[in-house]
PDB file of C-alpha atoms and ligand atoms in Angstrom:
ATOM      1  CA  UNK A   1       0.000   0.000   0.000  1.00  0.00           C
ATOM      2  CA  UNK A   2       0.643   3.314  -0.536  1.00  0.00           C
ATOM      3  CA  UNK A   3      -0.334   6.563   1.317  1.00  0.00           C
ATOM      4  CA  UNK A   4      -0.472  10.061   0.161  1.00  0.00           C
ATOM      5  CA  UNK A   5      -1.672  12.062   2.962  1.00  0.00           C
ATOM      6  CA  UNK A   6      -4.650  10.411   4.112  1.00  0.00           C
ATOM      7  CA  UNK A   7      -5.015   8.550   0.817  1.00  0.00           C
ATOM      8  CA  UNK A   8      -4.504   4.987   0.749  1.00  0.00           C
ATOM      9  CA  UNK A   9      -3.770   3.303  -2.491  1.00  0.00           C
ATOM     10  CA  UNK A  10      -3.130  -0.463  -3.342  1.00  0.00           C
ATOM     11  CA  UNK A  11      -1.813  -1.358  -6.695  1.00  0.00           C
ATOM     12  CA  UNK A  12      -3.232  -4.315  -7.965  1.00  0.00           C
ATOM     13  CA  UNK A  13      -2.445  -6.279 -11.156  1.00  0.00           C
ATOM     14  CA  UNK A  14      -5.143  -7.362 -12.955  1.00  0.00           C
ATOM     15  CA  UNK A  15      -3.029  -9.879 -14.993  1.00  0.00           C
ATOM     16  CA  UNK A  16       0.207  -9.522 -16.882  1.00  0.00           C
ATOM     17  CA  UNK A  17       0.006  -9.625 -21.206  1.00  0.00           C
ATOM     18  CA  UNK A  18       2.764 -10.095 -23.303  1.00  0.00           C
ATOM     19  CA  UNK A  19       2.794  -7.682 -26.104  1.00  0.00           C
ATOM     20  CA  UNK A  20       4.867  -7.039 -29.549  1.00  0.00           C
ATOM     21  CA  UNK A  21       6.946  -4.756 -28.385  1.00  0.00           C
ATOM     22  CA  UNK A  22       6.476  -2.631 -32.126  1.00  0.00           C
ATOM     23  CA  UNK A  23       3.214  -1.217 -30.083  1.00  0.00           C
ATOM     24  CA  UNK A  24       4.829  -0.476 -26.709  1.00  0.00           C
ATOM     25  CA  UNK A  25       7.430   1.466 -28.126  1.00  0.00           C
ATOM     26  CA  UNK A  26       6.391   2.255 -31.880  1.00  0.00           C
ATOM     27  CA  UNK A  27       9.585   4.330 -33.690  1.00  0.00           C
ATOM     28  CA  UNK A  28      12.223   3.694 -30.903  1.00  0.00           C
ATOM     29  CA  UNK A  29      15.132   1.844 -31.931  1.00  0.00           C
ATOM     30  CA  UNK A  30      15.096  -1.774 -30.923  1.00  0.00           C
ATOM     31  CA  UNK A  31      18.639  -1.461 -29.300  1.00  0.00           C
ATOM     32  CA  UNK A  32      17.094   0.855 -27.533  1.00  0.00           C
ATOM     33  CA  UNK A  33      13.616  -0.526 -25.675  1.00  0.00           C
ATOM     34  CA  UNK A  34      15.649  -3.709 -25.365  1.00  0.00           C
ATOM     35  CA  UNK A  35      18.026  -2.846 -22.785  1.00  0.00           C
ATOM     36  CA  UNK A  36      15.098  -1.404 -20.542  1.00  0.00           C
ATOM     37  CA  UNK A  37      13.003  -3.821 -21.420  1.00  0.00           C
ATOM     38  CA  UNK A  38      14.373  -7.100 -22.621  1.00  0.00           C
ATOM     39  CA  UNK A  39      11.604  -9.508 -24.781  1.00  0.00           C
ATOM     40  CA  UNK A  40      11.406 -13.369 -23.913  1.00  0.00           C
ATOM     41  CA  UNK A  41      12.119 -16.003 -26.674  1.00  0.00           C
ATOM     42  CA  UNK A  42       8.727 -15.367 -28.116  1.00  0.00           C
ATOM     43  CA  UNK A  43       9.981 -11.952 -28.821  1.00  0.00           C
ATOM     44  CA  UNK A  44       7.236 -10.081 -26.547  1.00  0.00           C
ATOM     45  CA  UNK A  45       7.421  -7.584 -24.279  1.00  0.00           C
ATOM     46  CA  UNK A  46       5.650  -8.017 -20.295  1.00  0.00           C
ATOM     47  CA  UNK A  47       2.939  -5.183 -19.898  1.00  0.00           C
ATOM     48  CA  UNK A  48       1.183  -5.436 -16.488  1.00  0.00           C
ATOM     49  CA  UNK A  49      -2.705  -4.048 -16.124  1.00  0.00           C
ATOM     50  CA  UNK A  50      -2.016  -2.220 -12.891  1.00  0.00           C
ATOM     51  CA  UNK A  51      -5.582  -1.267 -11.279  1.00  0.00           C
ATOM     52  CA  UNK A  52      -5.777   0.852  -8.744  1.00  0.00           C
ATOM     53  CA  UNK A  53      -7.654   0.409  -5.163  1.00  0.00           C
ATOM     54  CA  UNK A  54      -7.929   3.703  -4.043  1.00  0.00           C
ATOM     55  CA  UNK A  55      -9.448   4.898  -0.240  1.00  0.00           C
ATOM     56  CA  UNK A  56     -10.573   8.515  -0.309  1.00  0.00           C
ATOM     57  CA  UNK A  57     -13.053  10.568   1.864  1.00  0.00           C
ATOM     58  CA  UNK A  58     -14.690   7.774   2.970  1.00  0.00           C
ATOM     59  CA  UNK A  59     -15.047   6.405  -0.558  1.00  0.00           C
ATOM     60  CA  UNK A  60     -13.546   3.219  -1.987  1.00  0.00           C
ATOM     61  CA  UNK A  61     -13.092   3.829  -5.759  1.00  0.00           C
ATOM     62  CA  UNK A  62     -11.251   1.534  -8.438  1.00  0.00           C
ATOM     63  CA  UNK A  63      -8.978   2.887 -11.227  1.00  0.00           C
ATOM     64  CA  UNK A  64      -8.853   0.371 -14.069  1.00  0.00           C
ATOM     65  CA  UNK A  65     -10.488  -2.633 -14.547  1.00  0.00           C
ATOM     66  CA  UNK A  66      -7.677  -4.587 -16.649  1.00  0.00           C
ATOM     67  CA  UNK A  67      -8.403  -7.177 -19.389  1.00  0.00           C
ATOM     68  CA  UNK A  68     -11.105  -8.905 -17.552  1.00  0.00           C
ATOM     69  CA  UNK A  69     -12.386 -12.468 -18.183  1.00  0.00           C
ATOM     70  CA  UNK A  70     -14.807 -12.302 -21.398  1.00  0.00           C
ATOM     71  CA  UNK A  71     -11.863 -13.566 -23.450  1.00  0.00           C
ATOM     72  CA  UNK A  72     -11.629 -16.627 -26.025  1.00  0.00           C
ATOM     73  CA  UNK A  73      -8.689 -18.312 -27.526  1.00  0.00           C
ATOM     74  CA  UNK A  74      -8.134 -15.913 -30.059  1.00  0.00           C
ATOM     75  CA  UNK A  75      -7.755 -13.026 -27.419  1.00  0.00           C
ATOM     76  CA  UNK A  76      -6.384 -14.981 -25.226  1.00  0.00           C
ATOM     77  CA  UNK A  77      -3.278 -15.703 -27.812  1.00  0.00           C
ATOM     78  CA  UNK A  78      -3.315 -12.180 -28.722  1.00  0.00           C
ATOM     79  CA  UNK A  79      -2.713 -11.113 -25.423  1.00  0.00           C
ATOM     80  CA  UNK A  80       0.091 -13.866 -24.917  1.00  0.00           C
ATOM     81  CA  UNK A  81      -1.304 -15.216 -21.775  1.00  0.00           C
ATOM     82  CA  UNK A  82      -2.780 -18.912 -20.667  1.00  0.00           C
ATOM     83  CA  UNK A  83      -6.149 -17.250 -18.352  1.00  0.00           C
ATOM     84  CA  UNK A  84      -7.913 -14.042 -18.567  1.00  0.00           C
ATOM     85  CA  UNK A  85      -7.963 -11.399 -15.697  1.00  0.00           C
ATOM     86  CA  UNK A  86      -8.887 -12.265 -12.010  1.00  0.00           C
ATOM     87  CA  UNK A  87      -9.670  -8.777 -11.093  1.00  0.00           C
ATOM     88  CA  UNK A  88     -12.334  -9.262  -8.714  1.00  0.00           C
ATOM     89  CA  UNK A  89     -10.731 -12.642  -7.068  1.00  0.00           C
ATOM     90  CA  UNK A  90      -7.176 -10.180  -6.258  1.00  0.00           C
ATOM     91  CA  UNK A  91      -9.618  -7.882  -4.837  1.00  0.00           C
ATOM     92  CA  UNK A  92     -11.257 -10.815  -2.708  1.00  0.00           C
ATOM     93  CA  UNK A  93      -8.073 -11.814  -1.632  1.00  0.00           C
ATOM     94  CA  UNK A  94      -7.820  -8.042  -0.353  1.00  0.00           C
ATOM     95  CA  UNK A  95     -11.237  -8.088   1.556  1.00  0.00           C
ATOM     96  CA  UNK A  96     -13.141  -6.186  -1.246  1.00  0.00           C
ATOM     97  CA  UNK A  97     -16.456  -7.489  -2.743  1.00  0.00           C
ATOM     98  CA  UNK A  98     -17.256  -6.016  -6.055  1.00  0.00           C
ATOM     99  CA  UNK A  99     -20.432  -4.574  -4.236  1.00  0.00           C
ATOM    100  CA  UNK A 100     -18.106  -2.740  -2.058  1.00  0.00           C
ATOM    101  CA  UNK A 101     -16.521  -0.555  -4.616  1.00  0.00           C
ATOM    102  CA  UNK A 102     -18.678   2.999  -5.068  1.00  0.00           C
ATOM    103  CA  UNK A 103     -16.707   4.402  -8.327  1.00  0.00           C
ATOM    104  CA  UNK A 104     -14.792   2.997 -11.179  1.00  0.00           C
ATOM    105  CA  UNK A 105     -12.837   5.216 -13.360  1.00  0.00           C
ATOM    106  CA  UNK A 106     -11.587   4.341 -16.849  1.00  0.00           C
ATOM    107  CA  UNK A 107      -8.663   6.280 -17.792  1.00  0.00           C
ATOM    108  CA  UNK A 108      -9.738   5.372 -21.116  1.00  0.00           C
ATOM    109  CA  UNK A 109     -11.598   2.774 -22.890  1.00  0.00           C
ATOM    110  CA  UNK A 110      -8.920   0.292 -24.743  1.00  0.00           C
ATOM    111  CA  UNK A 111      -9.883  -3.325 -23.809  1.00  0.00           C
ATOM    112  CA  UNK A 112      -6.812  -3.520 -21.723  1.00  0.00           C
ATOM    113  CA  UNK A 113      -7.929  -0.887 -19.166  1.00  0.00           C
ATOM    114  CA  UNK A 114     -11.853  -1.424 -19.023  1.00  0.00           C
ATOM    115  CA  UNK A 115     -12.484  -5.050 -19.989  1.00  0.00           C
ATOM    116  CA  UNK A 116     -12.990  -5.875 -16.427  1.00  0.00           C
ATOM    117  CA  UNK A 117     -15.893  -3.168 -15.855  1.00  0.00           C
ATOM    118  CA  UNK A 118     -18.484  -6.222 -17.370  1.00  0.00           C
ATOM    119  CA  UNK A 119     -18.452  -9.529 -17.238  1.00  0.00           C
ATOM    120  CA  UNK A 120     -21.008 -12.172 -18.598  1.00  0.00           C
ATOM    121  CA  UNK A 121     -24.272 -13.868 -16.523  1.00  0.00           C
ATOM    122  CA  UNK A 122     -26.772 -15.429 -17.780  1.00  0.00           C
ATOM    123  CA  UNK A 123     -25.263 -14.914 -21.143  1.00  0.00           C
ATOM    124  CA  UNK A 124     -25.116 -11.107 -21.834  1.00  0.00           C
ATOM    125  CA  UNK A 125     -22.337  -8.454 -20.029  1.00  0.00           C
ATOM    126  CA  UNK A 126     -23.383  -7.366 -17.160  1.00  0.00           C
ATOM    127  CA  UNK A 127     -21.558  -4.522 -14.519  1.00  0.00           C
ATOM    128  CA  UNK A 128     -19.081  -6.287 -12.650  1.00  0.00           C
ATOM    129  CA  UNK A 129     -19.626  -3.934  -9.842  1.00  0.00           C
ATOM    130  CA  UNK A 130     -23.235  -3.434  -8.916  1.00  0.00           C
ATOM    131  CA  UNK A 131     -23.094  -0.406  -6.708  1.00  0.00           C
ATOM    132  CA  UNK A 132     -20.334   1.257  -8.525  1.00  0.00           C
ATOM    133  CA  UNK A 133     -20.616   4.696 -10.677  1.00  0.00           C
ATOM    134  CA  UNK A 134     -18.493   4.120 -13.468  1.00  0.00           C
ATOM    135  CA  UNK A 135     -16.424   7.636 -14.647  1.00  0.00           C
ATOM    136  CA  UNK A 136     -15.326   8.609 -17.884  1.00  0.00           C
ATOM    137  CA  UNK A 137     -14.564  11.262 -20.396  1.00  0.00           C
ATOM    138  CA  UNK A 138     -17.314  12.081 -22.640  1.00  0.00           C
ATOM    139  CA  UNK A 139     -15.268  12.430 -25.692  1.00  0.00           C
ATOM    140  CA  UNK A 140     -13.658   9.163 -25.029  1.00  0.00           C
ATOM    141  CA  UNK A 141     -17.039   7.604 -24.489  1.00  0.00           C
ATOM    142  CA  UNK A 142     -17.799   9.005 -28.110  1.00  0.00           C
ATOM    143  CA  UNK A 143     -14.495   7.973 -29.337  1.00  0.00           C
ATOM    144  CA  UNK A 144     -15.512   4.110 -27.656  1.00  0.00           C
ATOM    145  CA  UNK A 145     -18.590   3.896 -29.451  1.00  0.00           C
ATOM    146  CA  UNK A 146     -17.985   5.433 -32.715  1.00  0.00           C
ATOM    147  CA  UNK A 147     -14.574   3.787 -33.825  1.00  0.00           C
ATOM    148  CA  UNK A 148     -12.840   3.870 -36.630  1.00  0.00           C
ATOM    149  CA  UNK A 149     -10.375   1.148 -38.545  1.00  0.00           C
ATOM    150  CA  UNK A 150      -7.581   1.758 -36.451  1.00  0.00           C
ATOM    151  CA  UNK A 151      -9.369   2.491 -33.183  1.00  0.00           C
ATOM    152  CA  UNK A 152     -11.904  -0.465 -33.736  1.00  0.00           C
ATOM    153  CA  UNK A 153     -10.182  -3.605 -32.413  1.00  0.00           C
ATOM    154  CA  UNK A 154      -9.276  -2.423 -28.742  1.00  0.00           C
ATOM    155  CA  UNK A 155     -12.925  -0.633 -28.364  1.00  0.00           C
ATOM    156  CA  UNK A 156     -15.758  -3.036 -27.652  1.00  0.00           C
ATOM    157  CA  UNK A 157     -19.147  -2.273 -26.595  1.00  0.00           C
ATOM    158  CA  UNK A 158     -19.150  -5.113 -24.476  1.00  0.00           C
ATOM    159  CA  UNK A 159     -16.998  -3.052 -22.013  1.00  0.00           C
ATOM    160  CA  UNK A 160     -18.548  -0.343 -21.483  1.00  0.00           C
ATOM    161  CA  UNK A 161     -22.423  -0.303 -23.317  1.00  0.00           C
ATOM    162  CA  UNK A 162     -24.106  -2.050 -20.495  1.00  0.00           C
ATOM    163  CA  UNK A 163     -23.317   0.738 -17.436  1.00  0.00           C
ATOM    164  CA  UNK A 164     -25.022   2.643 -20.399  1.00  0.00           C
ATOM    165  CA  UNK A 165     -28.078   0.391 -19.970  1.00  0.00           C
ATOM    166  CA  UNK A 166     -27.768  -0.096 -16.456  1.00  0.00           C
ATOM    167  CA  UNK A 167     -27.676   3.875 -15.960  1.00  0.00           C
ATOM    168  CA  UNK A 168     -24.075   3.640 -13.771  1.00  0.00           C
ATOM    169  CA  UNK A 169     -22.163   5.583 -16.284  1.00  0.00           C
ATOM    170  CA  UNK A 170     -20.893   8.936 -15.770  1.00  0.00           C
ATOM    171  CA  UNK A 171     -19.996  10.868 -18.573  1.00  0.00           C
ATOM    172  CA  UNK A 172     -17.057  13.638 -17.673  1.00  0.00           C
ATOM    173  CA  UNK A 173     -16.874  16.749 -19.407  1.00  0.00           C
ATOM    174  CA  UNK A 174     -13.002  17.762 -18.701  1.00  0.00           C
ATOM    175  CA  UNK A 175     -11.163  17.528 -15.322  1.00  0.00           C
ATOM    176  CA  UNK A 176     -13.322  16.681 -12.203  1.00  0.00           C
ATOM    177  CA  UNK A 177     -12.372  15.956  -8.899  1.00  0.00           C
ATOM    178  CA  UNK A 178     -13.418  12.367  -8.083  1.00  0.00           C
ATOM    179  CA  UNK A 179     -13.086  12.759  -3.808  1.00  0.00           C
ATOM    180  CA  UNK A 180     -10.959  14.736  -1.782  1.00  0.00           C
ATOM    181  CA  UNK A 181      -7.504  14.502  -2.929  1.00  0.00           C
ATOM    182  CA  UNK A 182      -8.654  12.785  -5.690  1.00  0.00           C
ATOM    183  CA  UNK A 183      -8.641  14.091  -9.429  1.00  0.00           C
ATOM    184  CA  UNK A 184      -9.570  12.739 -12.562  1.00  0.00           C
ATOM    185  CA  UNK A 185      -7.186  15.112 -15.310  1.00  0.00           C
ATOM    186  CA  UNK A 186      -7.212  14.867 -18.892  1.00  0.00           C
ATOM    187  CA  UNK A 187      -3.848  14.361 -20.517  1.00  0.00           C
ATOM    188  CA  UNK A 188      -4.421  14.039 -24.385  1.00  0.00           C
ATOM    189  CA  UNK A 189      -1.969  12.325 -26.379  1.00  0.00           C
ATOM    190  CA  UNK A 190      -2.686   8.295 -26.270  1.00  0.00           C
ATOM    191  CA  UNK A 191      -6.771   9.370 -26.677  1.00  0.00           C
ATOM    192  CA  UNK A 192      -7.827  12.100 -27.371  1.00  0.00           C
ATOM    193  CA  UNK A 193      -9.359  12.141 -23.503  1.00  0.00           C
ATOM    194  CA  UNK A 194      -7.522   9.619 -21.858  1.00  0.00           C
ATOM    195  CA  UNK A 195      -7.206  10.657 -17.886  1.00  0.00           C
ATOM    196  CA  UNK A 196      -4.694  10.710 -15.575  1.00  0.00           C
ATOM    197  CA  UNK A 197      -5.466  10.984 -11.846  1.00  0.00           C
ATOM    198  CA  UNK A 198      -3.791  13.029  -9.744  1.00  0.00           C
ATOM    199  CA  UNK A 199      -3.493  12.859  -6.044  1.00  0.00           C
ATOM    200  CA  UNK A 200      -2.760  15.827  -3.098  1.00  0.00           C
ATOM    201  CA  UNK A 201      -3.285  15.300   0.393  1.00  0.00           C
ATOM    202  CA  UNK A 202      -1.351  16.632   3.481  1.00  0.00           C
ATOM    203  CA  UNK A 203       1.476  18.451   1.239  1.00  0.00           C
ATOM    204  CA  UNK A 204       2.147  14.514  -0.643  1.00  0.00           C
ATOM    205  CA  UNK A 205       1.598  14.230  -4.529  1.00  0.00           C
ATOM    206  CA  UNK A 206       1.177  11.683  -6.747  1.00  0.00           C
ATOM    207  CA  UNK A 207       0.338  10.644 -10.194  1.00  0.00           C
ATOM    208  CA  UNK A 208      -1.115   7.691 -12.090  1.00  0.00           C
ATOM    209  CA  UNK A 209      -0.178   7.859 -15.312  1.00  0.00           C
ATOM    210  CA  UNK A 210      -1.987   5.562 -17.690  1.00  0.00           C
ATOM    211  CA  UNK A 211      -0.843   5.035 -20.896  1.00  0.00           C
ATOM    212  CA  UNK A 212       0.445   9.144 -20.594  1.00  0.00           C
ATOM    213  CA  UNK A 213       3.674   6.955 -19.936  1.00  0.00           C
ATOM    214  CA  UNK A 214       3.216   2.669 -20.595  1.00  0.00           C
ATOM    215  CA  UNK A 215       6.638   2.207 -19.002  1.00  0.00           C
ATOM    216  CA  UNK A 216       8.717   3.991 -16.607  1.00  0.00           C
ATOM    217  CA  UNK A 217      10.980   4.526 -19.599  1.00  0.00           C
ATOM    218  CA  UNK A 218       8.118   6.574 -21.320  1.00  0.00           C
ATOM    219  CA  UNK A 219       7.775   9.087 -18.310  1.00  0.00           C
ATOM    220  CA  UNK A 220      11.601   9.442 -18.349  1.00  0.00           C
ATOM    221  CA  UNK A 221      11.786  10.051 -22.425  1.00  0.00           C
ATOM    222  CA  UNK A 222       9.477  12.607 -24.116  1.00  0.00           C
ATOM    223  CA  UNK A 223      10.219  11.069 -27.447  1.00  0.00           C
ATOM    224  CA  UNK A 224       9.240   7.441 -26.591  1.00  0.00           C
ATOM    225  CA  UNK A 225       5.720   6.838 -27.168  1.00  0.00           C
ATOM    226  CA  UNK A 226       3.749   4.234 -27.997  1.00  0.00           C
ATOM    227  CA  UNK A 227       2.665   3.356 -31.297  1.00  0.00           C
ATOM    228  CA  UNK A 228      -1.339   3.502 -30.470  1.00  0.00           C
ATOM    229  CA  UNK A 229      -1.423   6.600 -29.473  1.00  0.00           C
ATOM    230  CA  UNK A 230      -3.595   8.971 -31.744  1.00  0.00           C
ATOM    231  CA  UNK A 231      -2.291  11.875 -31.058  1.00  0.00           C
ATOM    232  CA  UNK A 232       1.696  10.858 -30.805  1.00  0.00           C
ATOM    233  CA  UNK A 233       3.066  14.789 -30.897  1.00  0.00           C
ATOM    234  CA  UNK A 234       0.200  15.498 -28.041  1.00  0.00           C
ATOM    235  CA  UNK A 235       1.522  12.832 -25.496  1.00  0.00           C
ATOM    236  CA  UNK A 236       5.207  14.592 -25.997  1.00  0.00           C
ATOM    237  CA  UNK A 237       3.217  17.830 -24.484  1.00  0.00           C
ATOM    238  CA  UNK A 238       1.403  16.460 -22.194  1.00  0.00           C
ATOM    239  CA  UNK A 239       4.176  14.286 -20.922  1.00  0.00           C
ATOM    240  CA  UNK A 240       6.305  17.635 -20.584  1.00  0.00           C
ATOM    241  CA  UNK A 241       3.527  19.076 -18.266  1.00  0.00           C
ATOM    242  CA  UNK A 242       3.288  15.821 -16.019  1.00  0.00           C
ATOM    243  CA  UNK A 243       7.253  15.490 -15.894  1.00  0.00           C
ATOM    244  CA  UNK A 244       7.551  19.182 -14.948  1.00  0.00           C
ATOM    245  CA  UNK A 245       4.439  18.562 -12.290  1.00  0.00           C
ATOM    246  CA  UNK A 246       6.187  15.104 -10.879  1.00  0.00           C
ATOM    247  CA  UNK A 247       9.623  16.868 -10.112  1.00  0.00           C
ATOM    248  CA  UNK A 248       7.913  20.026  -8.704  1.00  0.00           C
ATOM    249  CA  UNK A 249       5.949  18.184  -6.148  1.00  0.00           C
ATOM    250  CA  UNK A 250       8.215  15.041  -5.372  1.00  0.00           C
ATOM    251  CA  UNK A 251       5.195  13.148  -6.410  1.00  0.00           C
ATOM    252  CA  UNK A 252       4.622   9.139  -6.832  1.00  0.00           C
ATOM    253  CA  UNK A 253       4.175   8.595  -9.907  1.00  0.00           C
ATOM    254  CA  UNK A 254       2.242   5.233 -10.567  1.00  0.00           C
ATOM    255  CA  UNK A 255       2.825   3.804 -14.122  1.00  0.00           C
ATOM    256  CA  UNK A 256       0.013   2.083 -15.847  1.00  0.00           C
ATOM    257  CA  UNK A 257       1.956  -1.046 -17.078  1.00  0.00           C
ATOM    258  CA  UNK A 258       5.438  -1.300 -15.675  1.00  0.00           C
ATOM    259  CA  UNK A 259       6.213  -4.679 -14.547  1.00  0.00           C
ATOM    260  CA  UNK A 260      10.223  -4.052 -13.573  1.00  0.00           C
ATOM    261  CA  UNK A 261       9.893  -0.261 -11.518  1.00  0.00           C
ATOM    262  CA  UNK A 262       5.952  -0.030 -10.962  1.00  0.00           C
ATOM    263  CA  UNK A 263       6.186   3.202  -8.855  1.00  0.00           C
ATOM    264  CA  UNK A 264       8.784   5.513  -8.271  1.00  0.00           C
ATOM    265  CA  UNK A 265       9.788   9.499  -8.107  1.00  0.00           C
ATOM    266  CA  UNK A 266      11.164  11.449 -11.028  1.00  0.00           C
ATOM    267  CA  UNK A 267      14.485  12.674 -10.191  1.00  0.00           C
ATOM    268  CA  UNK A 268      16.629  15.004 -12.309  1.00  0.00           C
ATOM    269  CA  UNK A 269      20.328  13.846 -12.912  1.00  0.00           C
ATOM    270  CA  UNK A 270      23.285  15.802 -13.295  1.00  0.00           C
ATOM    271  CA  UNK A 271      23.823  14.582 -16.706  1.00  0.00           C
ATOM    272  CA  UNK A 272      20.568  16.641 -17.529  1.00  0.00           C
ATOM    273  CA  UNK A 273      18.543  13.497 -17.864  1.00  0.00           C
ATOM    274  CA  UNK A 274      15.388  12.116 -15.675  1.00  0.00           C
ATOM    275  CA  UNK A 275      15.030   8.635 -14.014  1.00  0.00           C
ATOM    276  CA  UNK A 276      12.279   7.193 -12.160  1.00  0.00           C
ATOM    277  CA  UNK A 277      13.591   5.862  -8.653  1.00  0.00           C
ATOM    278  CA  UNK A 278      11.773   3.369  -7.335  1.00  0.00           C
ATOM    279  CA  UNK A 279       9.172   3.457  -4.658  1.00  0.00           C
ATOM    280  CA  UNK A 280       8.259   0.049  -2.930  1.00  0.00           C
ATOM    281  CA  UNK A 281       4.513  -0.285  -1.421  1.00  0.00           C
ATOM    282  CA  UNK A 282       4.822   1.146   1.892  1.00  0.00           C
ATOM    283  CA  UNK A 283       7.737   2.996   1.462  1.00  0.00           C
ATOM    284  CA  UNK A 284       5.563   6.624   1.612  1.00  0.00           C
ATOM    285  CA  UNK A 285       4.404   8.130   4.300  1.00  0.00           C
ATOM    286  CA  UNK A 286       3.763   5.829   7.132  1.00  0.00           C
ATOM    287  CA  UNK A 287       4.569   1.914   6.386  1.00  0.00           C
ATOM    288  CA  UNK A 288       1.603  -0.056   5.247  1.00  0.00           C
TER     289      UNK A 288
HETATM  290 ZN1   ZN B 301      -2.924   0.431 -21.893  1.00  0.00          ZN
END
């Protein structure tokens, strides 16, 4: 666990994918990405879909909902994995029940990050979490449901339709704060309203970063970004602002799929470059 201020915050893998690394880190030299980030014999690249279990003014609110379980062979094999998602068991395991959880917000709607907001009974996609208020952006929600070639084969309805039908959807227009401490922040660039959320309680910062910055290598490098995103010269902007943010207010800065440095602070070297340090669970503020 992790604590800014009074904010508690629990990291929790949904399930690790294994992913051609040509989409993690698009134009960057291989020689490169593979000293960061070496690929196994298959040639793929680990990407974990790190969810976050966040406790905030009373409210218990989950960031990401991972790949989630309403996955066949085919996506299964795309994804390089053996078993789907387990989002709700690892939350189990923590003492949450998927009726315990009040919000849900999507940074964005790729399968990766909101699968896990259905999953089937009685043969149709239902909420996963019945009580829950799922957030998003409203021009991502538009983006979602009206894709195009390229957007069309990490969008399904599936994910997100039925909070639609069930009436726990909540569209966002622009940055809104989501409980005390506790901001959702849009930070264009991978979508064109893909979120970040910022937190600030008792003089402590910190940042979850989406796909604003894949890897801890993405946060430290303006210039490496992946090859999905949309808007590829808008994530090098909006990657400046965050980086500028991070090292102003010594903040944690969560990463939305690093498997090897998770969490960590930005930290300015003397050769003019930035590295992420990292930050084990429990390590801020007072010990878990
Ligand atoms: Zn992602």
């Amino acid at each position: 666990m992790y604590r800014i201020g009074s904010i508690e915050i629990v990291p929790v893998v949904d399930t690790r994918v294994w992913v051609d690394p040509g989409g993690a880190f698009g134009v960057t030299p291989r020689v490169l990405w593979a000293r960061v980030m070496p690929p196994d014999a298959r040639g793929l690249v680990p990407m974990d879909l790190t969810c976050l279990l966040v406790r905030a003014g009373g409210k218990t609110i989950l960031v990401e909902t991972g790949l989630g379980d309403k996955l066949d062979d085919k996506a299964l094999g795309f994804w390089g994995i053996d078993a789907p998602g387990d989002l709700p068991g690892r939350l189990a395991a923590l003492g949450v029940a998927t009726a315990d959880v009040d919000i849900v917000v999507n940074t964005h709607l790729h399968a990766d990050h909101c699968g896990g907001n259905t999953r089937v009974q009685n043969g149709e996609a239902r909420p996963t979490f019945p009580n829950a208020e799922y957030w998003v952006q409203r021009l991502e929600y538009a983006d979602a449901r009206f894709p195009n070639e390229r957007t069309r084969n990490t969008y399904f309805a599936s994910n997100f339709a039925p909070l639609e039908a069930t009436g726990q959807l909540r569209l966002l227009d622009g940055d809104t704060p989501v409980a005390p401490g506790v901001h959702c922040v849009v930070a264009r660039g991978h979508t064109r309203a893909m979120q970040v959320i910022v937190f600030a309680s008792e003089g402590e910062y910190g940042l979850f970063t989406a796909d604003l910055a894949s890897y801890a290598v993405n946060f430290e490098h303006l210039a490496w970004v992946t090859a999905y995103d949309v808007e590829p010269l808008e994530t090098i902007e909006s990657k400046r602002r965050w980086q500028r943010w991070a090292l102003a207010h010594d903040a944690l800065v969560i990463l939305g799929h690093e498997p090897h440095r998770p969490a960590g602070r930005l930290r300015a070297l003397e050769n003019g470059r930035l590295s992420v340090e990292p930050v084990a669970p429990g390590g801020v503020g007072q010990p878990a």
